[in-house]
Amino acid sequence: MALIAAPPVDIDGIHEPISGSLLYGNNIISGAIIPTSVAIACYMGHEWELSFRLGISGTFNFMIVFYVEHNILMSPFHMLGVAGAFDGSLFSAMQGSLVTSSLIRETTESKFANEVGTLSGSQKKIAKKIIPKIETKRNV
């Protein structure tokens, strides 16, 4: 009976009832999920109502009411802040990867990472000592 004609319920006291029955335009899936979540939320709300006065329940209620009244997720400043946080973590990871790759040596003295490339400065001195050894190993 509740799946078909249950009335909407105001879960958290913000005067926006949530309906889960088929008569209010829901399908079978949401008709099964929403009344279950409403029942759990009503029970939890009752538990929070009976809890100690300055607990976490007021914070949850404030967050829900603030979101409903201001729709903070659609604010362009919030979107820029989220994008900035993601970009900051991306750039931090890129910089950490760059520093790590410059500190950890991936080649040995007998093997260059780029044997075809040009060498300059002190690399030429090292190359004069190492390249003849590499060429003799290839010829063998």
PDB file of C-alpha atoms in Angstrom:
ATOM      1  CA  MET A   1       0.000   0.000   0.000  1.00  0.00           C
ATOM      2  CA  ALA A   2       2.807   2.439   0.900  1.00  0.00           C
ATOM      3  CA  LEU A   3       4.547   1.726  -2.421  1.00  0.00           C
ATOM      4  CA  ILE A   4       1.448   2.919  -4.276  1.00  0.00           C
ATOM      5  CA  ALA A   5      -0.038   5.763  -2.237  1.00  0.00           C
ATOM      6  CA  ALA A   6       2.283   6.856   0.593  1.00  0.00           C
ATOM      7  CA  PRO A   7       2.072  10.604   1.236  1.00  0.00           C
ATOM      8  CA  PRO A   8       5.182  12.787   0.931  1.00  0.00           C
ATOM      9  CA  VAL A   9       7.282  13.172   4.085  1.00  0.00           C
ATOM     10  CA  ASP A  10       9.271  16.172   5.302  1.00  0.00           C
ATOM     11  CA  ILE A  11      12.513  14.435   6.269  1.00  0.00           C
ATOM     12  CA  ASP A  12      14.694  17.159   7.719  1.00  0.00           C
ATOM     13  CA  GLY A  13      12.320  19.986   8.569  1.00  0.00           C
ATOM     14  CA  ILE A  14      13.018  22.288   5.616  1.00  0.00           C
ATOM     15  CA  HIS A  15       9.407  22.079   4.415  1.00  0.00           C
ATOM     16  CA  GLU A  16      10.175  20.234   1.179  1.00  0.00           C
ATOM     17  CA  PRO A  17       8.430  16.866   1.366  1.00  0.00           C
ATOM     18  CA  ILE A  18       9.955  13.905  -0.447  1.00  0.00           C
ATOM     19  CA  SER A  19       7.529  11.539  -2.141  1.00  0.00           C
ATOM     20  CA  GLY A  20       8.311   7.952  -2.990  1.00  0.00           C
ATOM     21  CA  SER A  21       5.040   6.358  -4.051  1.00  0.00           C
ATOM     22  CA  LEU A  22       3.869   5.490  -7.541  1.00  0.00           C
ATOM     23  CA  LEU A  23       0.938   7.933  -7.429  1.00  0.00           C
ATOM     24  CA  TYR A  24       3.368  10.840  -7.103  1.00  0.00           C
ATOM     25  CA  GLY A  25       5.165  10.006 -10.360  1.00  0.00           C
ATOM     26  CA  ASN A  26       7.910   7.641  -9.230  1.00  0.00           C
ATOM     27  CA  ASN A  27       8.842   4.388 -10.914  1.00  0.00           C
ATOM     28  CA  ILE A  28       9.238   0.983  -9.273  1.00  0.00           C
ATOM     29  CA  ILE A  29      12.934   1.454  -8.427  1.00  0.00           C
ATOM     30  CA  SER A  30      12.564   4.860  -6.798  1.00  0.00           C
ATOM     31  CA  GLY A  31       9.295   3.669  -5.290  1.00  0.00           C
ATOM     32  CA  ALA A  32      11.265   1.016  -3.431  1.00  0.00           C
ATOM     33  CA  ILE A  33      14.365   3.053  -2.572  1.00  0.00           C
ATOM     34  CA  ILE A  34      12.920   6.406  -1.497  1.00  0.00           C
ATOM     35  CA  PRO A  35      10.469   5.106   1.155  1.00  0.00           C
ATOM     36  CA  THR A  36      13.271   3.000   2.623  1.00  0.00           C
ATOM     37  CA  SER A  37      15.622   5.979   2.818  1.00  0.00           C
ATOM     38  CA  VAL A  38      12.791   8.146   4.164  1.00  0.00           C
ATOM     39  CA  ALA A  39      12.115   5.614   6.906  1.00  0.00           C
ATOM     40  CA  ILE A  40      15.807   5.486   7.824  1.00  0.00           C
ATOM     41  CA  ALA A  41      16.080   9.283   7.731  1.00  0.00           C
ATOM     42  CA  CYS A  42      12.988   9.721   9.897  1.00  0.00           C
ATOM     43  CA  TYR A  43      14.412   7.284  12.425  1.00  0.00           C
ATOM     44  CA  MET A  44      17.808   9.014  12.364  1.00  0.00           C
ATOM     45  CA  GLY A  45      16.139  12.410  12.621  1.00  0.00           C
ATOM     46  CA  HIS A  46      14.241  11.224  15.665  1.00  0.00           C
ATOM     47  CA  GLU A  47      17.463   9.933  17.213  1.00  0.00           C
ATOM     48  CA  TRP A  48      19.184  13.267  16.564  1.00  0.00           C
ATOM     49  CA  GLU A  49      16.235  15.115  18.016  1.00  0.00           C
ATOM     50  CA  LEU A  50      16.548  13.143  21.234  1.00  0.00           C
ATOM     51  CA  SER A  51      20.343  13.532  21.398  1.00  0.00           C
ATOM     52  CA  PHE A  52      22.292  16.072  23.426  1.00  0.00           C
ATOM     53  CA  ARG A  53      21.618  19.709  22.588  1.00  0.00           C
ATOM     54  CA  LEU A  54      24.831  21.115  21.104  1.00  0.00           C
ATOM     55  CA  GLY A  55      25.794  18.030  19.150  1.00  0.00           C
ATOM     56  CA  ILE A  56      26.452  17.460  15.482  1.00  0.00           C
ATOM     57  CA  SER A  57      22.773  17.364  14.497  1.00  0.00           C
ATOM     58  CA  GLY A  58      22.535  21.157  14.377  1.00  0.00           C
ATOM     59  CA  THR A  59      25.503  21.250  12.020  1.00  0.00           C
ATOM     60  CA  PHE A  60      23.856  18.751   9.677  1.00  0.00           C
ATOM     61  CA  ASN A  61      20.593  20.675   9.767  1.00  0.00           C
ATOM     62  CA  PHE A  62      22.434  23.949   9.059  1.00  0.00           C
ATOM     63  CA  MET A  63      24.272  22.402   6.092  1.00  0.00           C
ATOM     64  CA  ILE A  64      21.074  21.013   4.580  1.00  0.00           C
ATOM     65  CA  VAL A  65      19.103  24.229   5.058  1.00  0.00           C
ATOM     66  CA  PHE A  66      22.004  26.382   3.779  1.00  0.00           C
ATOM     67  CA  TYR A  67      22.326  24.254   0.649  1.00  0.00           C
ATOM     68  CA  VAL A  68      18.587  24.361  -0.058  1.00  0.00           C
ATOM     69  CA  GLU A  69      18.362  28.111   0.458  1.00  0.00           C
ATOM     70  CA  HIS A  70      21.530  29.129  -1.408  1.00  0.00           C
ATOM     71  CA  ASN A  71      22.223  26.273  -3.858  1.00  0.00           C
ATOM     72  CA  ILE A  72      25.938  26.653  -3.230  1.00  0.00           C
ATOM     73  CA  LEU A  73      26.991  24.004  -5.768  1.00  0.00           C
ATOM     74  CA  MET A  74      25.790  26.165  -8.662  1.00  0.00           C
ATOM     75  CA  SER A  75      27.729  29.220  -7.513  1.00  0.00           C
ATOM     76  CA  PRO A  76      30.490  30.131  -9.979  1.00  0.00           C
ATOM     77  CA  PHE A  77      32.800  30.956  -7.055  1.00  0.00           C
ATOM     78  CA  HIS A  78      32.309  27.464  -5.637  1.00  0.00           C
ATOM     79  CA  MET A  79      32.986  25.959  -9.062  1.00  0.00           C
ATOM     80  CA  LEU A  80      36.188  28.012  -9.380  1.00  0.00           C
ATOM     81  CA  GLY A  81      37.254  26.937  -5.898  1.00  0.00           C
ATOM     82  CA  VAL A  82      36.742  23.256  -6.686  1.00  0.00           C
ATOM     83  CA  ALA A  83      38.575  23.630  -9.997  1.00  0.00           C
ATOM     84  CA  GLY A  84      41.381  25.458  -8.190  1.00  0.00           C
ATOM     85  CA  ALA A  85      41.694  22.682  -5.617  1.00  0.00           C
ATOM     86  CA  PHE A  86      41.878  20.030  -8.341  1.00  0.00           C
ATOM     87  CA  ASP A  87      44.357  22.105 -10.365  1.00  0.00           C
ATOM     88  CA  GLY A  88      46.485  22.677  -7.280  1.00  0.00           C
ATOM     89  CA  SER A  89      46.723  18.963  -6.579  1.00  0.00           C
ATOM     90  CA  LEU A  90      47.473  18.265 -10.246  1.00  0.00           C
ATOM     91  CA  PHE A  91      50.270  20.839 -10.386  1.00  0.00           C
ATOM     92  CA  SER A  92      51.634  19.603  -7.076  1.00  0.00           C
ATOM     93  CA  ALA A  93      51.779  16.049  -8.412  1.00  0.00           C
ATOM     94  CA  MET A  94      53.400  17.246 -11.639  1.00  0.00           C
ATOM     95  CA  GLN A  95      56.024  19.247  -9.751  1.00  0.00           C
ATOM     96  CA  GLY A  96      56.718  16.318  -7.421  1.00  0.00           C
ATOM     97  CA  SER A  97      57.146  14.038 -10.406  1.00  0.00           C
ATOM     98  CA  LEU A  98      59.518  16.525 -12.032  1.00  0.00           C
ATOM     99  CA  VAL A  99      61.628  16.862  -8.883  1.00  0.00           C
ATOM    100  CA  THR A 100      61.701  13.110  -8.357  1.00  0.00           C
ATOM    101  CA  SER A 101      62.727  12.438 -11.936  1.00  0.00           C
ATOM    102  CA  SER A 102      65.529  14.981 -11.673  1.00  0.00           C
ATOM    103  CA  LEU A 103      66.866  13.425  -8.463  1.00  0.00           C
ATOM    104  CA  ILE A 104      66.641   9.753  -9.380  1.00  0.00           C
ATOM    105  CA  ARG A 105      69.078   8.638 -12.030  1.00  0.00           C
ATOM    106  CA  GLU A 106      67.530   6.235 -14.511  1.00  0.00           C
ATOM    107  CA  THR A 107      70.679   5.495 -16.521  1.00  0.00           C
ATOM    108  CA  THR A 108      73.995   3.947 -15.630  1.00  0.00           C
ATOM    109  CA  GLU A 109      77.431   5.176 -16.589  1.00  0.00           C
ATOM    110  CA  SER A 110      77.642   2.713 -19.454  1.00  0.00           C
ATOM    111  CA  LYS A 111      74.214   3.522 -20.879  1.00  0.00           C
ATOM    112  CA  PHE A 112      72.891   6.892 -22.005  1.00  0.00           C
ATOM    113  CA  ALA A 113      69.169   7.566 -22.094  1.00  0.00           C
ATOM    114  CA  ASN A 114      69.583   9.371 -25.411  1.00  0.00           C
ATOM    115  CA  GLU A 115      72.553   8.030 -27.370  1.00  0.00           C
ATOM    116  CA  VAL A 116      71.557   9.869 -30.562  1.00  0.00           C
ATOM    117  CA  GLY A 117      71.193  13.327 -28.989  1.00  0.00           C
ATOM    118  CA  THR A 118      73.811  16.028 -28.799  1.00  0.00           C
ATOM    119  CA  LEU A 119      76.085  16.435 -25.814  1.00  0.00           C
ATOM    120  CA  SER A 120      77.503  19.653 -24.423  1.00  0.00           C
ATOM    121  CA  GLY A 121      79.878  20.777 -21.682  1.00  0.00           C
ATOM    122  CA  SER A 122      80.997  18.206 -19.169  1.00  0.00           C
ATOM    123  CA  GLN A 123      78.875  15.522 -20.834  1.00  0.00           C
ATOM    124  CA  LYS A 124      81.310  15.478 -23.769  1.00  0.00           C
ATOM    125  CA  LYS A 125      84.188  14.582 -21.443  1.00  0.00           C
ATOM    126  CA  ILE A 126      82.203  11.706 -19.995  1.00  0.00           C
ATOM    127  CA  ALA A 127      81.040  10.613 -23.438  1.00  0.00           C
ATOM    128  CA  LYS A 128      84.635  10.403 -24.727  1.00  0.00           C
ATOM    129  CA  LYS A 129      85.404   7.883 -22.010  1.00  0.00           C
ATOM    130  CA  ILE A 130      82.196   5.838 -22.230  1.00  0.00           C
ATOM    131  CA  ILE A 131      81.216   5.725 -25.916  1.00  0.00           C
ATOM    132  CA  PRO A 132      84.279   3.702 -27.046  1.00  0.00           C
ATOM    133  CA  LYS A 133      83.390   1.086 -24.416  1.00  0.00           C
ATOM    134  CA  ILE A 134      79.801   0.925 -25.701  1.00  0.00           C
ATOM    135  CA  GLU A 135      80.932   0.619 -29.318  1.00  0.00           C
ATOM    136  CA  THR A 136      83.284  -2.235 -28.500  1.00  0.00           C
ATOM    137  CA  LYS A 137      80.461  -4.069 -26.732  1.00  0.00           C
ATOM    138  CA  ARG A 138      78.204  -3.657 -29.785  1.00  0.00           C
ATOM    139  CA  ASN A 139      80.838  -4.955 -32.180  1.00  0.00           C
ATOM    140  CA  VAL A 140      81.328  -8.160 -30.212  1.00  0.00           C
TER     141      VAL A 140
END
